[in-house]
Coordinates of N, CA, C and O in Angstrom, one line a residue:
M1 N 106.8 68.1 103.6 CA 107.1 69.2 102.9 C 106.4 69.5 102.9 O 105.3 69.8 102.3
P2 N 106.3 70.7 103.4 CA 105.4 71.8 102.9 C 104.9 72.6 101.7 O 106.1 73.2 101.0
T3 N 103.4 72.6 101.6 CA 103.2 73.2 100.8 C 103.8 74.7 100.2 O 104.5 75.4 101.1
L4 N 103.3 75.2 98.7 CA 104.3 76.7 98.7 C 103.2 77.5 99.5 O 103.7 78.7 100.3
R5 N 102.2 77.2 99.8 CA 100.8 78.3 100.3 C 101.3 78.5 101.9 O 101.6 78.9 102.7
Q6 N 101.6 77.3 101.9 CA 102.0 76.7 103.7 C 103.8 77.3 104.5 O 103.3 77.8 105.1
S7 N 104.7 77.6 103.1 CA 105.9 78.4 103.8 C 105.2 79.6 103.1 O 105.8 80.5 104.5
Y8 N 104.7 80.0 102.7 CA 104.3 82.0 102.5 C 104.1 82.4 103.7 O 104.2 82.7 104.1
H9 N 103.2 81.8 104.5 CA 101.8 80.8 105.5 C 102.4 81.6 106.0 O 102.8 82.2 107.5
N10 N 103.4 80.3 106.3 CA 104.9 80.5 108.3 C 105.5 81.1 107.5 O 105.8 81.9 109.2
A11 N 106.0 82.1 106.6 CA 107.2 83.2 106.6 C 106.5 84.0 107.2 O 106.5 85.4 107.8
L12 N 104.8 84.6 106.3 CA 104.8 86.1 106.8 C 103.8 86.0 108.2 O 103.7 87.4 108.8
K13 N 103.7 84.2 109.0 CA 103.2 84.8 110.1 C 104.7 85.1 110.9 O 103.9 86.3 112.3
S14 N 105.7 84.7 110.7 CA 106.6 84.8 111.9 C 107.4 86.2 111.2 O 107.5 87.1 112.4
L15 N 107.0 86.9 110.0 CA 107.1 88.4 110.3 C 106.0 89.1 111.2 O 106.6 90.6 111.7
S16 N 104.9 89.1 111.4 CA 103.7 89.1 111.9 C 104.1 89.4 113.4 O 104.4 90.3 113.8
A17 N 104.9 88.1 113.8 CA 105.1 87.6 114.9 C 106.5 88.7 115.5 O 106.8 89.8 116.6
R18 N 107.0 88.8 114.5 CA 108.8 89.5 115.0 C 108.7 91.2 114.2 O 108.7 91.5 115.6
T19 N 107.5 91.5 114.2 CA 107.1 93.0 113.7 C 106.3 93.4 115.1 O 106.0 94.0 115.0
G20 N 105.5 92.0 115.5 CA 104.7 92.6 116.0 C 102.8 93.7 115.6 O 102.5 94.4 116.7
T21 N 102.6 93.6 114.7 CA 101.7 93.9 113.8 C 100.5 92.7 113.7 O 101.3 91.8 112.8
P22 N 99.5 92.8 114.0 CA 98.8 91.6 112.9 C 99.2 91.1 111.5 O 99.8 92.6 110.6
L23 N 98.8 89.7 110.5 CA 99.1 90.4 109.7 C 97.5 90.6 108.8 O 98.4 91.6 107.3
P24 N 96.6 91.4 109.2 CA 96.4 92.1 107.9 C 96.2 93.4 108.1 O 96.1 94.0 106.6
S25 N 97.2 94.0 108.9 CA 97.2 95.2 109.6 C 98.9 95.4 107.9 O 98.6 96.6 107.8
L26 N 99.2 94.3 108.4 CA 100.8 94.7 107.4 C 100.3 94.3 105.8 O 101.3 95.7 105.3
V27 N 99.7 93.1 105.6 CA 98.9 93.6 104.6 C 98.6 94.5 103.5 O 98.4 95.7 103.0
L28 N 97.4 95.2 104.5 CA 97.0 96.8 104.0 C 98.5 98.2 104.4 O 98.2 98.8 102.8
S29 N 98.8 97.8 104.8 CA 100.0 98.8 105.0 C 100.6 98.7 103.5 O 100.7 99.8 103.2
F30 N 100.8 97.5 103.2 CA 102.1 97.4 102.3 C 101.4 97.8 100.8 O 101.4 98.7 100.0
A31 N 100.0 97.6 101.0 CA 98.4 98.0 99.5 C 98.4 99.6 99.5 O 98.9 99.8 98.4
V32 N 98.3 99.8 100.9 CA 98.6 101.5 100.5 C 99.6 102.1 100.3 O 100.2 103.2 99.6
L33 N 100.7 101.4 101.3 CA 102.1 102.3 100.7 C 102.6 102.4 99.3 O 103.2 102.7 98.7
H34 N 101.8 101.0 98.4 CA 102.4 100.4 96.9 C 101.4 102.5 95.9 O 102.6 102.0 95.8
E35 N 100.2 102.5 97.1 CA 99.5 103.0 95.7 C 100.4 104.7 96.4 O 100.2 105.4 95.2
L36 N 100.5 104.6 97.3 CA 101.2 106.4 97.5 C 102.7 106.6 97.4 O 102.3 107.3 96.4
T37 N 103.4 105.4 96.8 CA 104.7 105.5 96.0 C 104.8 105.3 94.5 O 105.8 105.5 94.5
A38 N 103.1 104.9 94.7 CA 103.0 105.5 92.6 C 102.3 106.6 92.4 O 102.9 107.0 91.6
I39 N 101.2 107.3 93.9 CA 100.8 109.0 92.8 C 102.1 110.2 93.3 O 101.9 110.8 93.0
I40 N 102.5 109.9 95.1 CA 103.7 110.6 94.7 C 104.5 110.6 93.5 O 104.5 112.1 94.2
P41 N 105.1 110.5 93.7 CA 105.5 110.3 92.3 C 105.3 110.7 90.9 O 106.2 111.6 90.3
L42 N 104.2 110.2 90.6 CA 103.6 110.1 89.5 C 103.1 111.9 89.2 O 103.4 112.5 88.3
A43 N 102.5 112.1 90.3 CA 102.4 114.0 90.1 C 104.0 115.0 90.8 O 104.4 115.7 89.7
G44 N 104.2 113.8 91.4 CA 105.9 114.6 92.0 C 106.4 115.0 90.2 O 107.2 115.7 89.6
I45 N 106.8 113.9 89.8 CA 107.3 113.9 87.8 C 106.7 114.3 87.1 O 107.2 115.2 85.9
F46 N 105.2 114.4 87.3 CA 104.7 115.1 86.4 C 105.3 116.5 86.4 O 105.3 116.9 84.8
F47 N 104.7 116.9 88.1 CA 105.4 118.3 87.5 C 106.4 119.4 87.2 O 106.6 120.2 86.7
T48 N 107.3 118.5 88.2 CA 108.5 119.0 87.4 C 109.2 119.2 86.3 O 109.5 119.3 85.1
S49 N 109.0 117.8 85.2 CA 108.8 118.0 83.5 C 108.1 118.7 83.3 O 108.2 119.0 82.1
R50 N 107.0 119.5 83.4 CA 106.4 120.4 83.5 C 107.3 121.3 83.2 O 106.8 121.7 82.2
Q51 N 107.7 121.6 84.1 CA 108.8 123.0 84.5 C 109.4 122.8 84.0 O 110.1 123.5 83.2
L52 N 110.4 121.9 83.6 CA 111.5 121.5 82.9 C 111.9 121.2 81.1 O 112.6 121.0 81.2
G53 N 110.0 121.1 81.1 CA 110.3 120.5 79.8 C 110.3 118.6 79.5 O 110.9 119.2 78.0
L54 N 110.4 118.0 80.0 CA 110.7 117.1 79.7 C 110.9 116.2 79.3 O 110.4 115.5 78.0
G55 N 109.1 116.1 79.0 CA 108.0 115.1 78.7 C 108.2 114.9 77.3 O 109.1 114.3 76.6
E56 N 108.4 116.3 76.6 CA 108.0 116.3 75.4 C 109.6 115.8 74.7 O 109.6 115.1 73.7
R57 N 110.8 116.2 75.0 CA 111.9 116.2 74.8 C 111.9 114.5 75.0 O 112.3 113.3 73.4
V58 N 111.9 113.5 76.1 CA 112.3 112.8 76.7 C 111.9 111.9 75.4 O 111.7 110.9 74.5
V59 N 109.9 111.5 75.3 CA 108.8 111.1 74.4 C 109.4 111.4 73.1 O 109.4 110.7 72.4
G60 N 109.7 112.9 72.8 CA 109.8 112.7 71.4 C 111.3 112.0 70.8 O 111.3 111.5 69.6
Q61 N 112.3 112.3 71.8 CA 113.5 111.5 71.1 C 113.5 109.9 71.4 O 114.1 109.9 70.6
F62 N 112.7 109.4 71.8 CA 112.3 107.8 72.1 C 112.0 107.9 70.8 O 111.6 106.9 69.7
I63 N 111.0 108.1 70.0 CA 109.1 108.2 69.2 C 110.6 108.3 67.6 O 110.5 107.3 67.1
H64 N 111.1 109.0 67.9 CA 111.9 110.0 66.6 C 113.6 109.3 66.1 O 114.6 109.3 65.4
S65 N 113.6 108.3 67.9 CA 115.2 107.7 66.9 C 114.8 106.6 66.5 O 114.5 105.7 66.7
D66 N 115.7 106.2 65.3 CA 116.5 105.3 65.2 C 116.6 103.8 65.4 O 116.4 103.2 65.2
K67 N 117.6 105.0 66.2 CA 118.2 103.4 67.7 C 117.0 102.6 68.2 O 117.7 101.6 68.2
A68 N 116.4 103.2 68.7 CA 114.7 102.9 69.6 C 114.4 101.7 68.5 O 113.7 101.0 69.0
R69 N 113.7 102.1 67.0 CA 113.3 101.6 66.6 C 114.6 100.0 65.8 O 113.2 99.3 66.1
N70 N 115.1 100.5 65.5 CA 116.1 99.3 64.0 C 116.7 98.7 65.3 O 116.9 97.7 64.5
E71 N 117.3 98.9 66.6 CA 117.7 97.8 67.5 C 116.7 97.8 68.3 O 116.9 98.2 69.4
P72 N 116.3 96.5 68.2 CA 115.2 95.5 69.6 C 116.5 95.8 70.2 O 117.3 94.4 70.9
S73 N 116.0 96.2 71.8 CA 116.4 95.4 73.0 C 115.3 95.5 74.2 O 114.5 95.5 73.9
W74 N 116.0 94.5 75.5 CA 114.8 94.4 76.0 C 114.7 95.6 76.5 O 113.3 95.9 77.1
L75 N 115.8 96.7 76.7 CA 115.8 98.3 77.2 C 114.4 99.4 76.1 O 113.4 99.9 76.9
N76 N 115.0 98.3 74.7 CA 113.6 100.0 74.7 C 111.9 99.2 74.1 O 111.7 99.9 73.9
D77 N 111.9 97.3 73.8 CA 111.2 97.2 74.0 C 110.0 97.5 75.4 O 109.2 97.7 75.2
R78 N 110.8 97.7 75.7 CA 110.4 97.9 77.8 C 109.7 98.7 77.8 O 108.2 99.7 78.4
V79 N 110.7 100.4 77.7 CA 110.3 101.2 77.0 C 109.1 101.5 76.9 O 108.4 103.0 77.1
G80 N 109.2 101.0 75.3 CA 107.9 101.4 74.0 C 106.2 101.6 74.9 O 105.8 101.6 74.3
L81 N 107.1 100.1 75.6 CA 105.9 99.8 76.0 C 105.1 100.5 77.2 O 104.0 100.1 77.2
W82 N 106.1 100.7 78.2 CA 105.4 102.0 79.1 C 105.0 103.3 78.6 O 104.0 103.7 78.9
F83 N 105.8 103.7 77.7 CA 105.0 105.2 76.6 C 103.6 104.7 75.9 O 102.5 105.4 76.0
D84 N 104.2 103.3 75.8 CA 101.9 102.8 74.9 C 101.5 103.4 75.9 O 100.0 103.4 75.2
E85 N 101.3 102.1 77.4 CA 101.1 101.8 78.9 C 100.0 103.2 78.4 O 99.1 103.9 78.9
G86 N 101.7 104.8 79.2 CA 101.3 105.7 79.6 C 100.2 106.7 78.0 O 99.4 107.3 78.8
E87 N 100.7 106.2 76.9 CA 99.7 106.7 76.1 C 97.9 106.7 76.5 O 97.5 107.4 76.4
R88 N 98.1 106.0 76.7 CA 96.5 104.4 76.9 C 96.1 105.9 78.0 O 95.0 105.9 78.0
W89 N 97.4 105.1 78.8 CA 96.2 105.9 80.5 C 96.0 107.4 80.1 O 94.7 108.0 80.9
A90 N 97.6 108.1 79.7 CA 96.2 109.7 79.3 C 95.9 110.1 79.0 O 95.2 111.1 78.5
E91 N 96.0 109.4 77.9 CA 94.1 109.8 76.7 C 92.7 109.5 77.5 O 92.0 109.9 77.5
R92 N 93.2 108.2 78.1 CA 91.8 107.4 79.2 C 91.4 108.6 80.7 O 90.5 109.1 80.4
V93 N 92.7 109.5 80.7 CA 92.6 110.5 82.2 C 91.8 111.3 81.6 O 90.9 111.7 82.1
G94 N 92.1 112.0 80.9 CA 92.0 112.9 80.1 C 91.1 113.6 79.6 O 90.5 114.2 79.7
R95 N 90.6 112.5 79.0 CA 89.6 111.7 77.9 C 88.0 112.5 79.1 O 86.9 112.9 79.0
R96 N 88.8 111.4 80.9 CA 87.3 111.4 81.1 C 87.2 113.0 82.2 O 86.3 112.6 82.1
Y97 N 88.7 113.3 82.4 CA 88.1 114.8 83.3 C 88.6 115.8 82.5 O 88.7 116.9 82.8
G98 N 89.0 116.2 81.4 CA 89.9 117.4 80.6 C 91.0 117.9 80.9 O 90.3 118.8 80.7
I99 N 91.7 116.5 81.0 CA 93.2 117.1 81.3 C 94.0 117.1 80.3 O 93.4 116.2 79.2
F100 N 95.6 117.1 80.9 CA 96.5 117.0 79.3 C 95.9 116.9 78.2 O 96.8 117.1 76.5
G101 N 95.3 118.4 77.6 CA 94.4 118.6 76.2 C 94.1 117.9 76.0 O 93.8 118.2 74.4
F102 N 93.7 117.0 75.8 CA 92.0 116.7 76.0 C 90.7 116.6 75.8 O 90.4 117.5 76.8
P103 N 90.2 116.7 74.9 CA 88.8 117.4 75.8 C 87.7 116.4 76.8 O 87.8 115.6 76.2
R104 N 87.0 117.0 77.3 CA 86.2 115.9 78.3 C 85.1 114.8 77.5 O 84.7 116.3 76.9
G105 N 84.9 114.3 78.4 CA 83.7 113.7 77.5 C 83.6 112.8 75.9 O 83.0 111.9 76.4
Q106 N 84.8 112.8 75.8 CA 85.1 112.1 74.3 C 85.4 110.8 74.8 O 86.2 110.2 75.2
P107 N 84.7 109.8 74.3 CA 85.6 108.3 74.1 C 87.0 108.1 73.9 O 87.3 108.8 72.3
P108 N 87.7 107.1 74.5 CA 89.0 107.3 73.7 C 89.1 106.7 72.2 O 89.0 106.3 72.2
V109 N 90.4 107.4 71.6 CA 90.3 106.9 70.3 C 91.1 105.8 70.3 O 90.7 104.8 69.2
S110 N 91.7 104.8 71.4 CA 92.5 103.9 71.4 C 92.1 103.0 71.3 O 91.6 101.8 70.8
A111 N 90.3 103.0 71.5 CA 89.7 101.9 72.3 C 88.8 101.5 70.7 O 88.0 100.2 70.7
A112 N 89.3 102.6 69.6 CA 88.9 101.8 68.5 C 89.8 101.4 67.8 O 89.9 100.9 66.2
D113 N 91.0 101.5 68.4 CA 92.0 100.3 67.8 C 91.6 98.7 67.4 O 91.6 98.2 68.3
D114 N 92.0 98.4 66.5 CA 92.2 97.4 66.1 C 93.6 96.1 67.3 O 94.3 97.0 67.0
D115 N 93.2 95.2 67.7 CA 94.6 94.9 68.8 C 94.7 94.0 68.1 O 96.4 93.5 69.0
N116 N 94.5 93.4 66.5 CA 96.3 92.6 66.1 C 97.1 93.2 65.8 O 97.8 93.0 65.5
H117 N 96.5 95.0 65.7 CA 98.1 95.7 65.2 C 98.5 96.5 66.5 O 98.3 97.4 67.0
P118 N 99.6 96.5 66.8 CA 100.0 96.8 68.2 C 100.1 98.3 67.7 O 101.0 98.6 66.8
R119 N 100.0 99.0 68.8 CA 100.0 100.9 68.5 C 101.7 101.3 69.5 O 102.4 101.2 69.7
R120 N 102.2 102.0 68.2 CA 103.0 102.6 68.8 C 102.8 104.0 69.7 O 101.9 105.0 68.9
V121 N 104.0 104.3 70.0 CA 103.4 106.2 70.6 C 103.4 107.4 69.1 O 104.2 106.8 68.8
S122 N 102.7 107.8 69.4 CA 101.9 108.9 68.3 C 103.5 109.2 68.3 O 104.0 110.0 68.9
T123 N 103.3 110.4 67.0 CA 104.0 111.3 66.8 C 103.2 112.6 67.3 O 104.8 113.7 67.3
L124 N 102.1 112.6 67.3 CA 101.9 114.2 67.6 C 101.9 114.3 69.2 O 100.6 114.9 69.4
I125 N 102.3 114.2 70.1 CA 102.2 114.2 71.7 C 102.8 115.1 71.7 O 104.3 115.6 71.4
A126 N 102.4 116.0 72.7 CA 102.6 117.6 72.8 C 102.3 117.7 74.4 O 101.7 117.5 74.9
G127 N 103.2 119.2 74.6 CA 102.3 119.9 76.6 C 102.8 118.2 77.3 O 103.6 117.9 78.1
D128 N 101.4 119.0 78.2 CA 101.1 118.3 79.4 C 100.7 116.4 78.8 O 101.3 116.1 80.2
A129 N 100.7 116.2 77.5 CA 100.6 114.6 77.3 C 101.7 114.5 77.4 O 102.0 112.6 78.2
A130 N 102.6 114.7 76.6 CA 103.7 114.3 76.5 C 105.0 114.0 78.0 O 105.4 113.1 79.1
N131 N 104.5 115.3 79.1 CA 104.9 115.1 80.0 C 104.2 113.7 81.1 O 104.1 113.5 82.3
A132 N 102.6 113.7 81.1 CA 101.9 112.7 81.4 C 102.7 110.8 81.2 O 102.4 110.2 82.4
I133 N 103.2 111.1 79.9 CA 103.4 110.0 79.7 C 104.4 109.3 80.1 O 104.7 108.2 80.6
F134 N 105.4 110.7 79.9 CA 106.8 110.1 80.8 C 106.4 110.0 82.3 O 107.3 109.2 82.7
A135 N 106.3 110.7 82.7 CA 106.0 110.7 84.5 C 105.2 108.7 84.5 O 105.7 108.4 85.2
Y136 N 104.3 108.2 83.9 CA 103.9 107.1 83.8 C 105.1 105.8 83.4 O 104.8 105.6 84.3
G137 N 106.1 106.6 82.4 CA 106.5 105.5 82.5 C 108.3 105.3 83.6 O 108.4 104.3 83.6
M138 N 108.2 106.5 84.1 CA 109.4 106.9 85.4 C 109.0 106.0 86.1 O 109.7 105.3 87.2
V139 N 107.3 105.5 86.8 CA 106.7 105.4 88.1 C 107.4 103.9 87.4 O 106.6 102.5 88.2
K140 N 106.7 103.3 86.4 CA 106.5 102.6 86.2 C 108.2 101.4 86.5 O 108.2 100.6 86.6
A141 N 109.8 102.4 85.5 CA 110.4 102.3 86.2 C 111.0 102.2 86.9 O 111.8 101.2 88.1
L142 N 109.9 102.8 88.1 CA 110.4 102.3 89.6 C 110.0 101.5 90.9 O 110.1 101.7 91.9
L143 N 109.0 100.7 89.9 CA 108.4 100.4 90.5 C 109.3 98.7 91.2 O 108.9 98.6 92.9
P144 N 110.6 98.3 91.2 CA 111.1 98.3 92.2 C 111.4 98.2 92.7 O 111.6 98.5 94.5
V145 N 112.2 99.7 93.1 CA 112.6 101.2 94.5 C 111.0 100.7 95.0 O 111.1 100.8 96.7
R146 N 110.0 101.0 94.7 CA 108.7 101.1 95.2 C 108.2 99.4 95.4 O 107.8 99.9 97.3
I147 N 108.3 99.2 95.7 CA 107.9 97.9 96.2 C 109.0 97.4 97.5 O 108.2 96.9 98.3
G148 N 110.0 97.8 96.7 CA 111.1 97.6 98.2 C 111.0 98.5 99.4 O 111.0 98.4 101.2
F149 N 111.0 99.5 99.4 CA 110.4 100.9 99.9 C 109.5 100.2 101.2 O 109.0 100.8 102.0
S150 N 108.1 100.2 99.8 CA 107.3 99.9 100.3 C 106.4 98.7 101.7 O 106.1 98.7 103.0
L151 N 107.5 97.9 100.9 CA 108.0 96.7 102.5 C 108.6 96.8 103.3 O 108.4 96.4 104.7
Y152 N 109.7 97.9 102.8 CA 110.0 98.0 104.9 C 109.7 98.7 105.7 O 109.8 98.9 106.4
L153 N 108.3 99.7 104.9 CA 107.5 100.7 106.3 C 106.6 100.3 106.2 O 105.6 100.9 107.3
S154 N 106.2 99.0 105.7 CA 105.4 98.3 106.2 C 105.0 98.4 107.8 O 103.8 98.7 108.0
P155 N 106.2 97.6 108.3 CA 105.7 97.2 109.7 C 105.8 99.0 110.9 O 104.2 98.9 111.3
S156 N 105.7 99.7 110.6 CA 106.4 100.7 111.2 C 104.5 102.2 110.5 O 104.3 102.1 111.9
F157 N 104.2 101.8 109.8 CA 103.8 102.0 108.7 C 101.9 101.3 109.5 O 101.6 102.4 110.3
S158 N 101.8 100.2 109.6 CA 101.1 99.3 110.0 C 101.1 99.9 111.6 O 99.6 99.9 112.3
R159 N 101.9 100.1 112.5 CA 101.9 100.6 113.6 C 100.8 102.0 114.5 O 100.9 102.0 115.0
C160 N 101.5 103.2 113.2 CA 101.5 103.9 113.4 C 100.4 104.7 112.7 O 99.9 105.4 113.6
V161 N 99.7 104.2 112.0 CA 98.4 104.8 111.7 C 97.6 103.8 110.9 O 96.5 103.5 111.6
V162 N 97.8 102.6 110.6 CA 96.3 101.0 110.1 C 95.7 101.1 112.2 O 95.2 100.6 111.6
D163 N 96.8 100.2 112.7 CA 96.6 100.1 113.8 C 95.6 101.0 114.9 O 94.4 100.2 115.2
P164 N 96.0 102.2 114.3 CA 95.5 103.3 115.2 C 93.8 103.9 115.0 O 92.8 103.3 116.0
I165 N 93.7 103.2 113.9 CA 92.2 103.5 112.9 C 92.0 102.0 113.5 O 90.6 102.1 114.0
R166 N 92.6 100.7 113.6 CA 91.5 99.9 113.9 C 90.9 100.2 115.1 O 90.1 99.7 115.4
L167 N 91.8 100.8 116.2 CA 91.2 100.5 117.4 C 90.3 101.5 117.7 O 89.5 100.9 118.4
R168 N 90.6 102.1 117.0 CA 89.2 103.5 116.9 C 87.8 102.9 116.5 O 86.7 103.1 117.1
V169 N 88.2 102.5 115.0 CA 86.9 101.8 115.0 C 86.4 100.8 115.9 O 85.2 100.0 115.6
A170 N 87.2 99.7 116.0 CA 86.5 98.9 116.7 C 86.0 99.3 118.1 O 85.5 98.3 118.9
R171 N 86.9 100.6 118.8 CA 86.1 101.3 120.4 C 84.7 101.3 119.8 O 83.9 101.4 120.8
L172 N 84.6 102.0 118.8 CA 82.7 102.7 118.0 C 81.9 101.2 118.0 O 80.8 102.0 118.9
F173 N 82.8 100.1 118.5 CA 81.8 98.8 118.2 C 81.1 97.9 119.2 O 80.6 96.9 119.1
R174 N 82.1 98.4 120.3 CA 82.5 97.3 121.9 C 80.8 97.8 122.3 O 81.1 99.0 122.2
K175 N 80.8 96.5 122.4 CA 79.2 96.6 123.2 C 80.5 97.6 124.9 O 81.2 96.9 125.9
N176 N 79.8 98.3 125.3 CA 80.0 98.9 126.7 C 79.5 97.6 127.9 O 78.6 97.4 127.9

């Protein structure tokens, strides 16, 4: 009886043989595509929500909604968690680079928060910070789509991008 590790290894080897790409190239392709499918939608959703004013409306609606606070459900809990994470992310990035309306160089206020008391999204979120939180939450919600997209495109990305770069680098170090 093969172990779990052996069964995964065999499945990945057969995928590598079927697609005609080396296994390390497939793994690297998946990692690159997975990150690209996070960064590109994050920027696209941020700028779209900024143009349409969606961030403030959606985040504000969720914060002030009695239904979201009084009716516990998996979706409300998950969206609340994503907005909390998004708020911490927007504050950390905003304070580091001086964007989203945060002053540059100051330590995040959330760093002083006690971990024993869960934080809810603050009620004073406006402008770019709300758009960043909204974009972060949407990218989190798109995770299953992003993973499927990355898995589907990994073999062709490996053949068209990763392998040519790998061969050029190997050619540089090959002895003549």
